[in-house]
Short mmCIF file of C-alpha atoms and ligand atoms in Angstrom, two decimals:
data_model
loop_
_atom_site.label_atom_id
_atom_site.label_comp_id
_atom_site.label_asym_id
_atom_site.label_seq_id
_atom_site.Cartn_x
_atom_site.Cartn_y
_atom_site.Cartn_z
CA MET J 62 -11.04 17.70 -4.65
CA GLY J 63 -9.33 17.18 -1.34
CA LEU J 64 -6.02 15.56 -0.64
CA LYS J 65 -5.93 11.76 -0.46
CA LEU J 66 -2.97 9.82 0.91
CA PHE J 67 -2.07 6.16 1.32
CA ASN J 68 -2.16 5.38 5.02
CA THR J 69 -0.03 2.37 6.00
CA LEU J 70 -2.26 1.97 9.05
CA SER J 71 -5.38 1.26 6.97
CA ARG J 72 -3.49 0.01 3.91
CA SER J 73 -5.68 2.23 1.76
CA VAL J 74 -5.87 5.64 0.18
CA GLN J 75 -7.81 7.91 2.53
CA ASP J 76 -9.07 11.48 2.61
CA PHE J 77 -6.62 13.61 4.55
CA ALA J 78 -8.49 15.17 7.47
CA PRO J 79 -6.15 16.51 10.16
CA LEU J 80 -7.15 16.42 13.84
CA ALA J 81 -7.33 20.22 14.23
CA PRO J 82 -7.35 21.91 10.81
CA PRO J 83 -5.79 24.03 9.48
CA LYS J 84 -2.99 22.86 11.76
CA VAL J 85 -1.02 19.79 10.78
CA GLY J 86 1.55 18.09 12.99
CA MET J 87 4.07 16.19 10.89
CA TYR J 88 6.93 14.10 12.28
CA CYS J 89 9.63 12.56 10.14
CA CYS J 90 12.25 10.21 11.58
CA GLY J 91 15.54 12.00 11.09
CA PRO J 92 19.14 10.93 10.57
CA THR J 93 21.35 8.92 12.90
CA VAL J 94 24.36 11.18 12.79
CA TYR J 95 27.31 8.77 12.50
CA ASP J 96 28.05 9.19 8.79
CA PHE J 97 26.98 11.14 5.71
CA ALA J 98 23.41 10.40 4.61
CA HIS J 99 23.17 8.35 1.40
CA ILE J 100 20.92 8.90 -1.58
CA GLY J 101 18.36 6.36 -0.28
CA ASN J 102 18.01 8.41 2.91
CA TRP J 103 17.65 11.54 0.81
CA ARG J 104 14.75 10.06 -1.10
CA THR J 105 12.80 9.97 2.17
CA PHE J 106 13.75 13.52 3.18
CA VAL J 107 12.91 14.95 -0.24
CA PHE J 108 9.57 13.09 -0.06
CA ALA J 109 8.90 14.63 3.38
CA ASP J 110 9.79 18.04 1.93
CA LEU J 111 7.31 17.54 -0.93
CA ILE J 112 4.50 16.65 1.50
CA ARG J 113 5.26 19.63 3.71
CA ARG J 114 5.42 22.04 0.77
CA TYR J 115 2.20 20.67 -0.71
CA LEU J 116 0.31 20.94 2.57
CA GLU J 117 1.48 24.56 2.84
CA PHE J 118 0.40 25.15 -0.77
CA LYS J 119 -3.04 23.94 0.35
CA ASN J 120 -2.95 26.49 3.18
CA PHE J 121 -2.43 24.06 6.03
CA GLN J 122 -0.31 25.37 8.90
CA VAL J 123 2.31 22.68 9.12
CA THR J 124 4.61 22.07 12.06
CA HIS J 125 7.35 19.90 10.62
CA VAL J 126 9.48 18.05 13.17
CA MET J 127 12.51 15.90 12.40
CA ASN J 128 14.51 14.31 15.19
CA ILE J 129 18.27 13.92 15.29
CA THR J 130 19.34 10.53 16.66
CA ASP J 131 22.61 11.48 18.31
CA ILE J 132 22.91 8.51 20.65
CA GLU J 133 22.93 4.96 19.33
CA ASP J 134 25.16 1.84 19.20
CA LYS J 135 26.98 2.76 15.97
CA ILE J 136 27.62 6.27 17.24
CA ILE J 137 29.15 4.99 20.48
CA LYS J 138 31.37 2.61 18.52
CA ARG J 139 32.63 5.37 16.22
CA VAL J 140 33.21 7.78 19.10
CA ARG J 141 35.37 5.11 20.71
CA GLU J 142 37.24 4.36 17.47
CA THR J 143 37.87 7.99 16.60
CA LYS J 144 38.77 8.95 20.19
CA THR J 145 36.51 11.99 20.08
CA THR J 146 33.68 13.09 22.33
CA LEU J 147 30.01 12.46 21.56
CA PRO J 148 29.13 16.11 20.75
CA GLU J 149 32.26 16.57 18.62
CA PHE J 150 31.55 13.44 16.63
CA THR J 151 27.81 13.88 16.09
CA GLY J 152 28.08 17.66 15.62
CA LYS J 153 30.21 17.17 12.52
CA PHE J 154 27.71 14.85 10.82
CA GLU J 155 24.73 16.87 11.96
CA SER J 156 26.05 20.01 10.31
CA ALA J 157 26.95 18.02 7.18
CA PHE J 158 23.37 16.73 7.12
CA PHE J 159 21.90 20.22 7.25
CA ALA J 160 24.31 21.45 4.55
CA ASP J 161 23.22 18.55 2.31
CA MET J 162 19.58 19.29 3.06
CA LYS J 163 20.09 22.87 1.90
CA MET J 164 21.87 21.67 -1.23
CA LEU J 165 18.72 19.68 -2.10
CA ASN J 166 16.56 22.74 -1.39
CA CYS J 167 14.60 20.97 1.37
CA LEU J 168 12.91 23.43 3.71
CA ALA J 169 14.39 23.30 7.21
CA PRO J 170 12.02 21.53 9.63
CA HIS J 171 10.51 23.85 12.23
CA GLN J 172 11.97 21.78 15.05
CA THR J 173 14.89 19.35 15.06
CA PRO J 174 15.00 17.87 18.56
CA ARG J 175 18.09 15.89 19.59
CA ALA J 176 17.67 12.68 21.57
CA THR J 177 20.45 13.61 24.02
CA GLU J 178 18.55 16.77 24.93
CA HIS J 179 15.37 14.84 25.82
CA ILE J 180 16.61 12.34 28.37
CA PRO J 181 14.19 13.58 31.10
CA GLU J 182 11.18 13.17 28.75
CA ILE J 183 12.40 9.72 27.74
CA ILE J 184 12.84 8.67 31.38
CA SER J 185 9.39 9.89 32.34
CA LEU J 186 7.79 8.00 29.44
CA ILE J 187 9.57 4.81 30.55
CA GLU J 188 8.38 5.39 34.12
CA LYS J 189 4.80 5.65 32.85
CA LEU J 190 5.14 2.33 31.02
CA ILE J 191 6.61 0.66 34.12
CA ALA J 192 3.74 2.06 36.23
CA ARG J 193 1.25 0.60 33.79
CA GLY J 194 2.93 -2.78 34.08
CA ILE J 195 3.98 -3.06 30.45
CA ALA J 196 7.68 -2.37 30.95
CA TYR J 197 10.05 -4.06 33.39
CA LYS J 198 13.60 -3.83 34.60
CA ALA J 199 15.54 -7.00 33.85
CA ALA J 200 18.47 -8.60 35.66
CA ASP J 201 20.97 -6.90 33.34
CA GLY J 202 19.75 -3.48 34.54
CA SER J 203 18.07 -2.61 31.24
CA VAL J 204 14.38 -1.78 30.93
CA TYR J 205 12.32 -3.65 28.35
CA PHE J 206 8.90 -3.20 26.83
CA SER J 207 6.76 -6.31 27.35
CA ILE J 208 4.77 -7.06 24.22
CA GLY J 209 2.93 -9.85 26.06
CA LYS J 210 1.68 -7.48 28.79
CA TYR J 211 0.82 -4.85 26.21
CA ARG J 212 -1.34 -7.30 24.28
CA GLY J 213 -2.76 -8.54 27.57
CA CYS J 214 -4.22 -5.04 28.09
CA GLY J 215 -6.18 -5.47 24.87
CA CYS J 216 -3.73 -3.45 22.80
CA ASN J 217 -2.81 -4.44 19.28
CA TYR J 218 0.87 -4.96 18.44
CA GLY J 219 1.39 -5.13 14.69
CA GLN J 220 -0.97 -2.38 13.53
CA LEU J 221 1.17 -1.39 10.57
CA LEU J 222 2.29 -4.74 9.30
CA LYS J 223 -0.67 -6.85 10.44
CA LEU J 224 1.46 -9.93 10.78
CA ASN J 225 1.97 -12.43 13.53
CA PHE J 226 4.37 -10.58 15.81
CA ASP J 227 6.23 -13.75 16.85
CA GLU J 228 7.15 -14.32 13.23
CA MET J 229 8.18 -10.70 12.78
CA ARG J 230 10.58 -10.86 15.69
CA ALA J 231 12.07 -14.22 14.77
CA GLY J 232 14.65 -12.74 12.41
CA GLU J 233 16.00 -10.53 15.12
CA ARG J 234 16.93 -13.43 17.34
CA VAL J 235 20.34 -13.93 15.79
CA LYS J 236 21.62 -10.41 16.31
CA SER J 237 19.96 -9.99 19.66
CA ASP J 238 22.41 -9.48 22.47
CA GLU J 239 19.77 -8.85 25.07
CA TYR J 240 19.56 -12.13 26.94
CA ALA J 241 18.01 -10.86 30.12
CA LYS J 242 14.59 -10.00 28.73
CA GLU J 243 11.58 -12.13 29.57
CA SER J 244 10.51 -12.73 26.01
CA ILE J 245 12.50 -12.65 22.82
CA ALA J 246 9.94 -10.26 21.33
CA ASP J 247 10.52 -7.56 23.96
CA PHE J 248 12.61 -4.55 23.05
CA ALA J 249 14.85 -2.25 25.08
CA LEU J 250 13.61 1.12 26.31
CA TRP J 251 16.68 1.82 28.46
CA LYS J 252 20.02 0.10 27.96
CA SER J 253 22.13 -0.24 31.07
CA ARG J 254 25.67 1.07 30.97
CA VAL J 255 28.36 -1.35 29.79
CA PRO J 256 32.17 -0.80 29.82
CA ASP J 257 32.23 -0.18 26.04
CA ASP J 258 29.97 2.85 26.51
CA GLY J 259 32.89 4.74 28.08
CA GLU J 260 31.71 8.08 29.37
CA ILE J 261 28.50 8.01 27.33
CA PHE J 262 25.72 7.42 29.86
CA TRP J 263 23.04 9.23 31.84
CA PRO J 264 21.84 8.65 35.38
CA SER J 265 18.24 7.46 35.71
CA PRO J 266 15.90 5.92 38.29
CA PHE J 267 16.67 2.57 36.59
CA GLY J 268 20.44 3.04 36.86
CA GLU J 269 23.10 4.51 34.57
CA GLY J 270 22.57 3.94 30.89
CA ARG J 271 21.10 5.35 27.72
CA PRO J 272 17.80 5.26 25.85
CA GLY J 273 16.87 2.76 23.15
CA TRP J 274 16.28 4.16 19.69
CA HIS J 275 12.50 3.66 19.44
CA ILE J 276 11.61 5.45 22.68
CA GLU J 277 13.39 8.63 21.48
CA CYS J 278 10.85 9.21 18.73
CA SER J 279 7.83 8.52 20.98
CA ALA J 280 9.10 10.87 23.67
CA MET J 281 10.08 13.72 21.36
CA SER J 282 7.03 13.62 19.08
CA MET J 283 4.59 13.52 22.02
CA LYS J 284 6.46 16.29 23.83
CA ILE J 285 5.92 18.56 20.85
CA PHE J 286 2.50 17.43 19.61
CA GLY J 287 0.84 15.78 22.60
CA ALA J 288 -0.54 12.21 22.66
CA SER J 289 -2.00 12.27 19.14
CA PHE J 290 -0.91 13.92 15.93
CA ASP J 291 -1.58 13.85 12.20
CA LEU J 292 1.29 12.60 10.11
CA HIS J 293 4.28 10.36 10.70
CA LEU J 294 6.70 9.72 7.86
CA GLY J 295 9.69 7.56 7.22
CA GLY J 296 11.29 5.07 4.86
CA GLU J 297 9.55 1.70 4.54
CA ASP J 298 12.46 0.02 6.34
CA LEU J 299 11.29 1.80 9.50
CA ILE J 300 7.79 0.24 9.54
CA PHE J 301 9.06 -2.66 11.59
CA PRO J 302 10.26 -2.64 14.24
CA HIS J 303 10.82 1.11 14.68
CA HIS J 304 7.35 2.50 13.93
CA GLU J 305 5.50 -0.49 15.31
CA ASP J 306 7.42 -0.01 18.57
CA GLU J 307 6.74 3.73 18.56
CA ILE J 308 3.01 2.98 18.43
CA ALA J 309 3.23 0.41 21.24
CA GLN J 310 5.21 2.70 23.55
CA SER J 311 3.07 5.74 22.91
CA GLU J 312 -0.36 4.11 22.99
CA GLY J 313 0.78 1.93 25.89
CA ALA J 314 1.55 5.07 27.90
CA THR J 315 -1.35 7.32 26.87
CA GLN J 316 -4.08 4.84 25.80
CA LYS J 317 -4.86 7.23 22.97
CA PRO J 318 -4.35 6.73 19.23
CA PHE J 319 -0.79 7.89 18.49
CA VAL J 320 -0.75 8.89 14.79
CA LYS J 321 -3.63 9.29 12.34
CA TYR J 322 -1.73 8.85 9.04
CA TRP J 323 1.46 6.84 8.56
CA LEU J 324 3.24 7.49 5.27
CA HIS J 325 6.17 5.42 4.07
CA GLY J 326 8.50 6.02 1.16
CA THR J 327 9.67 2.98 -0.77
CA HIS J 328 13.36 2.15 -0.99
CA LEU J 329 15.68 3.06 -3.78
CA LEU J 330 17.70 0.94 -6.17
CA VAL J 331 20.88 2.41 -7.61
CA GLU J 332 21.83 1.30 -11.12
CA GLY J 333 19.25 -1.48 -10.81
CA LYS J 334 20.60 -2.98 -7.61
CA LYS J 335 20.29 -2.60 -3.88
CA MET J 336 22.83 -0.02 -2.82
CA SER J 337 25.98 -1.47 -1.28
CA LYS J 338 29.54 -0.32 -0.85
CA SER J 339 30.93 -3.55 -2.34
CA LEU J 340 28.93 -3.13 -5.57
CA GLY J 341 30.24 0.41 -6.01
CA ASN J 342 26.71 1.81 -6.26
CA PHE J 343 26.63 3.39 -2.81
CA PHE J 344 26.36 7.15 -3.13
CA THR J 345 26.20 9.89 -0.56
CA LEU J 346 24.97 13.25 -1.80
CA ARG J 347 28.58 14.44 -1.73
CA ASP J 348 29.71 11.57 -3.99
CA LEU J 349 27.20 12.72 -6.62
CA LEU J 350 28.13 16.39 -6.27
CA ALA J 351 31.77 15.38 -6.76
CA LYS J 352 30.77 13.77 -10.06
CA GLY J 353 29.63 17.21 -11.22
CA PHE J 354 25.87 16.87 -10.65
CA THR J 355 24.02 19.62 -8.83
CA GLY J 356 21.74 19.43 -5.82
CA ARG J 357 18.96 20.67 -8.06
CA GLU J 358 19.42 17.83 -10.58
CA ILE J 359 19.47 15.26 -7.78
CA ARG J 360 16.34 16.73 -6.19
CA TYR J 361 14.55 16.70 -9.54
CA LEU J 362 15.43 13.07 -10.21
CA LEU J 363 14.34 12.00 -6.71
CA LEU J 364 11.06 13.81 -7.30
CA THR J 365 10.25 12.14 -10.61
CA ALA J 366 8.99 8.88 -9.09
CA HIS J 367 5.95 8.26 -6.92
CA TYR J 368 6.91 7.76 -3.30
CA ARG J 369 5.41 4.27 -3.12
CA GLU J 370 7.21 3.10 -6.24
CA THR J 371 10.59 1.36 -6.13
CA PHE J 372 12.78 3.84 -7.91
CA ASN J 373 15.87 3.03 -9.92
CA PHE J 374 18.30 5.89 -9.42
CA THR J 375 20.96 6.01 -12.16
CA LEU J 376 23.70 8.37 -13.29
CA GLU J 377 22.07 8.33 -16.71
CA GLY J 378 18.86 9.46 -15.02
CA LEU J 379 20.80 12.39 -13.58
CA SER J 380 21.98 13.39 -17.05
CA GLY J 381 18.35 13.19 -18.17
CA ALA J 382 17.42 15.43 -15.25
CA ARG J 383 19.90 18.01 -16.53
CA THR J 384 18.24 18.01 -19.97
CA ALA J 385 14.73 18.24 -18.50
CA LEU J 386 15.70 21.14 -16.25
CA ALA J 387 17.34 22.94 -19.16
CA ARG J 388 13.97 22.86 -20.99
CA ILE J 389 12.28 24.46 -18.00
CA ASP J 390 15.07 27.04 -17.59
CA GLU J 391 14.89 28.03 -21.24
CA CYS J 392 11.12 28.52 -21.03
CA ILE J 393 11.30 30.53 -17.79
CA GLY J 394 14.16 32.58 -19.24
CA LYS J 395 11.99 33.59 -22.22
CA LEU J 396 9.09 34.51 -19.94
CA ARG J 397 11.36 36.62 -17.73
CA GLU J 398 12.77 38.48 -20.69
CA LEU J 399 9.31 39.13 -22.09
CA ALA J 400 7.74 40.10 -18.76
CA GLY J 401 10.48 42.64 -18.04
CA GLU J 402 9.43 44.81 -15.12
CA ASN J 403 5.84 43.50 -15.07
CA MET J 404 4.66 41.80 -11.89
CA ALA J 405 1.44 39.82 -11.57
CA LEU J 406 -0.53 37.30 -9.60
CA PRO J 407 -1.48 33.98 -11.18
CA HIS J 408 -4.97 33.62 -12.65
CA GLU J 409 -7.47 32.15 -10.25
CA ASN J 410 -8.20 29.20 -12.52
CA ASP J 411 -4.72 28.83 -13.93
CA ASN J 412 -4.41 25.48 -15.69
CA LEU J 413 -0.90 24.75 -14.54
CA ILE J 414 -1.83 25.26 -10.89
CA LEU J 415 -5.08 23.29 -11.22
CA ASN J 416 -3.38 20.39 -12.98
CA LEU J 417 -0.62 20.23 -10.40
CA SER J 418 -3.03 20.18 -7.50
CA THR J 419 -5.34 17.62 -9.13
CA ALA J 420 -2.33 15.35 -9.62
CA LEU J 421 -0.89 15.78 -6.14
CA ASP J 422 -4.27 15.50 -4.40
CA ASP J 423 -4.35 11.97 -5.80
CA ASP J 424 -1.88 10.47 -3.28
CA LEU J 425 0.90 12.71 -4.62
CA ASN J 426 0.79 11.54 -8.21
CA ILE J 427 4.02 13.26 -9.11
CA SER J 428 4.36 11.73 -12.60
CA ARG J 429 1.10 13.36 -13.60
CA ALA J 430 2.29 16.62 -12.04
CA TRP J 431 5.49 16.61 -14.12
CA ALA J 432 3.50 15.73 -17.24
CA ALA J 433 1.41 18.86 -16.59
CA VAL J 434 4.58 20.94 -16.15
CA PHE J 435 6.11 19.80 -19.43
CA GLU J 436 2.84 20.24 -21.30
CA TRP J 437 2.82 23.80 -19.99
CA VAL J 438 6.42 24.29 -21.13
CA ARG J 439 5.47 23.06 -24.61
CA GLU J 440 2.41 25.31 -24.83
CA THR J 441 4.30 28.30 -23.45
CA ASN J 442 7.06 27.86 -26.03
CA LEU J 443 4.48 27.69 -28.83
CA TRP J 444 2.76 30.79 -27.53
CA TYR J 445 6.08 32.63 -27.20
CA ASN J 446 7.15 31.74 -30.74
CA SER J 447 3.81 32.38 -32.41
CA GLN J 448 3.06 36.09 -32.53
CA PHE J 449 6.44 37.64 -32.32
CA GLN J 450 6.80 39.27 -35.73
CA ASN J 451 5.23 42.59 -36.68
CA GLU J 452 3.73 42.94 -33.26
CA THR J 453 2.25 46.30 -32.28
CA LEU J 454 3.57 47.98 -29.17
CA GLU J 455 0.20 47.45 -27.55
CA ALA J 456 0.17 43.75 -28.36
CA ARG J 457 3.72 43.45 -27.05
CA ALA J 458 2.71 45.11 -23.76
CA GLY J 459 -0.24 42.73 -23.45
CA ARG J 460 2.05 39.77 -23.99
CA ALA J 461 4.48 41.07 -21.40
CA LYS J 462 1.64 41.18 -18.88
CA LEU J 463 0.58 37.66 -19.77
CA ALA J 464 4.18 36.48 -19.45
CA ALA J 465 4.22 37.92 -15.91
CA ILE J 466 1.02 36.02 -15.09
CA LYS J 467 2.52 32.80 -16.42
CA LEU J 468 5.67 33.38 -14.38
CA ALA J 469 3.56 33.89 -11.28
CA ALA J 470 1.83 30.54 -11.93
CA TRP J 471 5.22 28.88 -12.30
CA GLU J 472 6.43 30.39 -9.04
CA LYS J 473 3.30 29.18 -7.28
CA ILE J 474 3.80 25.57 -8.36
CA ASP J 475 7.52 25.80 -7.75
CA SER J 476 6.74 26.55 -4.11
CA VAL J 477 5.80 22.84 -4.11
CA LEU J 478 8.41 21.38 -6.45
CA GLY J 479 11.27 23.51 -5.15
CA ILE J 480 13.48 23.23 -8.20
CA GLY J 481 13.73 26.98 -8.88
CA VAL J 482 15.63 28.17 -11.89
CA LYS J 483 19.26 27.70 -12.65
CA ILE J 484 21.68 29.70 -10.57
CA GLU J 485 24.53 31.00 -12.70
CA THR J 486 27.45 29.43 -10.88
CA GLU J 487 26.53 26.63 -8.62
CA ILE J 488 29.55 25.85 -6.49
CA PRO J 489 29.73 22.28 -5.23
CA ILE J 490 29.67 21.72 -1.47
CA GLU J 491 33.05 19.99 -1.46
CA ILE J 492 34.67 22.85 -3.36
CA LEU J 493 33.20 25.32 -0.87
CA GLU J 494 34.65 23.27 1.97
CA PHE J 495 38.07 23.27 0.27
CA ALA J 496 37.87 27.04 -0.13
CA ASN J 497 37.01 27.42 3.55
CA ALA J 498 39.93 25.19 4.54
CA ARG J 499 42.26 27.27 2.36
CA ALA J 500 41.04 30.49 3.94
CA GLU J 501 41.69 28.98 7.38
CA ALA J 502 45.18 27.91 6.34
CA LYS J 503 45.96 31.40 5.02
CA LYS J 504 44.67 32.97 8.20
CA SER J 505 47.04 30.88 10.25
CA ARG J 506 49.82 31.71 7.72
CA ASP J 507 50.23 28.05 6.73
CA PHE J 508 51.04 28.86 3.10
CA LYS J 509 52.30 25.39 2.32
CA LYS J 510 48.89 24.00 3.17
CA SER J 511 46.99 26.76 1.37
CA ASP J 512 49.04 26.13 -1.79
CA ALA J 513 48.41 22.39 -1.52
CA ILE J 514 44.67 23.02 -1.29
CA ARG J 515 44.83 25.34 -4.30
CA ASP J 516 46.57 22.58 -6.30
CA GLU J 517 43.98 20.07 -5.22
CA LEU J 518 41.20 22.41 -6.31
CA LYS J 519 42.86 22.71 -9.72
CA LEU J 520 42.76 18.92 -10.08
CA LYS J 521 39.04 19.11 -9.38
CA GLY J 522 38.58 21.70 -12.12
CA TRP J 523 38.37 24.87 -10.02
CA THR J 524 40.65 27.83 -9.66
CA ILE J 525 40.77 30.24 -6.79
CA GLU J 526 41.57 33.91 -7.31
CA ASP J 527 42.49 36.27 -4.51
CA THR J 528 40.76 39.58 -5.06
CA PRO J 529 40.58 42.66 -2.83
CA LYS J 530 37.07 41.46 -1.87
CA GLY J 531 38.31 38.03 -0.86
CA ALA J 532 38.87 34.70 -2.60
CA ARG J 533 36.73 33.94 -5.63
CA LEU J 534 36.10 30.47 -7.07
CA LYS J 535 36.02 29.99 -10.82
CA LYS J 536 35.41 26.89 -12.88
CA LEU J 537 38.33 26.03 -15.20
ZN1 ZN Y 740 11.71 7.50 14.56
#
């Protein structure tokens, strides 16, 4: 059976047939780097990681691209408030994002283009749209995309949502500060420089300013993949207006179909409610790590629900994840011990591998995939416990070989799930950062500060020992 996925564009489950197999171009809207990413954001990135890993498991050659939005209204505001520079400010959150991504064992995308490094591509795309008559410069100096002109050319705005576009835009009216545009539905491609922007602007044929958010993704994805590519992913909150606008800009400029399959992950509830800071259920990855959970447990929990299902993320669920992972670890531990030095390849028709791929081929039916994993754990435990007594040396050697084959099957499916096996001492990200800060303080002979950090670490349940090989962290 081949892979089937739910395409938001057709609102149906379709066979996945890339434009130029075995190559697959996959673009996932990345973070806006003005703060730490929260657990809802991470659901989308873990989902993108699952798709990428599964396509690779099926021998597709995936090029995974994720943009970094490093210029945007909120970023400019924070740069102003914190009196830093744009690269200093965004650089900090960008590196935090990649550290978090690693903590969740997400594979690094092959390319992570930054918006600020693609201003020429963005400008040339806007010029194309102006030349085609579907973008215009308004009295305020900004350039807007004209939805009316775009539809006038026979193009369809609203391909993803299939709603009346006037209705869709109505809600935006209140927050809209763009009075100069011809129609309320139009959106900004280039925002002209205003005093609040400070030194954050670029010269352009339309005047000084900066790009709008939507045009960044069109320009960067088409630079890498060309006019058309296979897969575009994001959270469902991006369907409108972000993805709808991406389609309009791209197809308006090239007159070719932009993306073949649009995949959207559903949002997350935390403790049964929409995440919000005032409800106290707003968690960044770091907040959860500070509560003593591991990146592996968080990844597992995020991976237990189907991507199109509203998922209720709870701390109790995380404790459950710990128990579930312990069952897997125990089983793998037994197999490792039994296999010893034996190495093997998985059987061609291995049940675990077949069951996983049957489940995931069906629009990534992850619940069925986990059911297959735990059934395998149960069977493996029974097998391990069954013939252990009075075993001949020959029988024991045969079992060791079989254990190695089973381990190989596990490793094959774990290339998709990415949960691995337990690492002996998993040191939380925050504790690592404290240790780094202490090392810095010691280097600059600020012993008062290094002692203060050591005390703080103690409060968090960690001790730091100075050894001839350097500082070593130990859990109290
Ligand atoms: Zn995007």
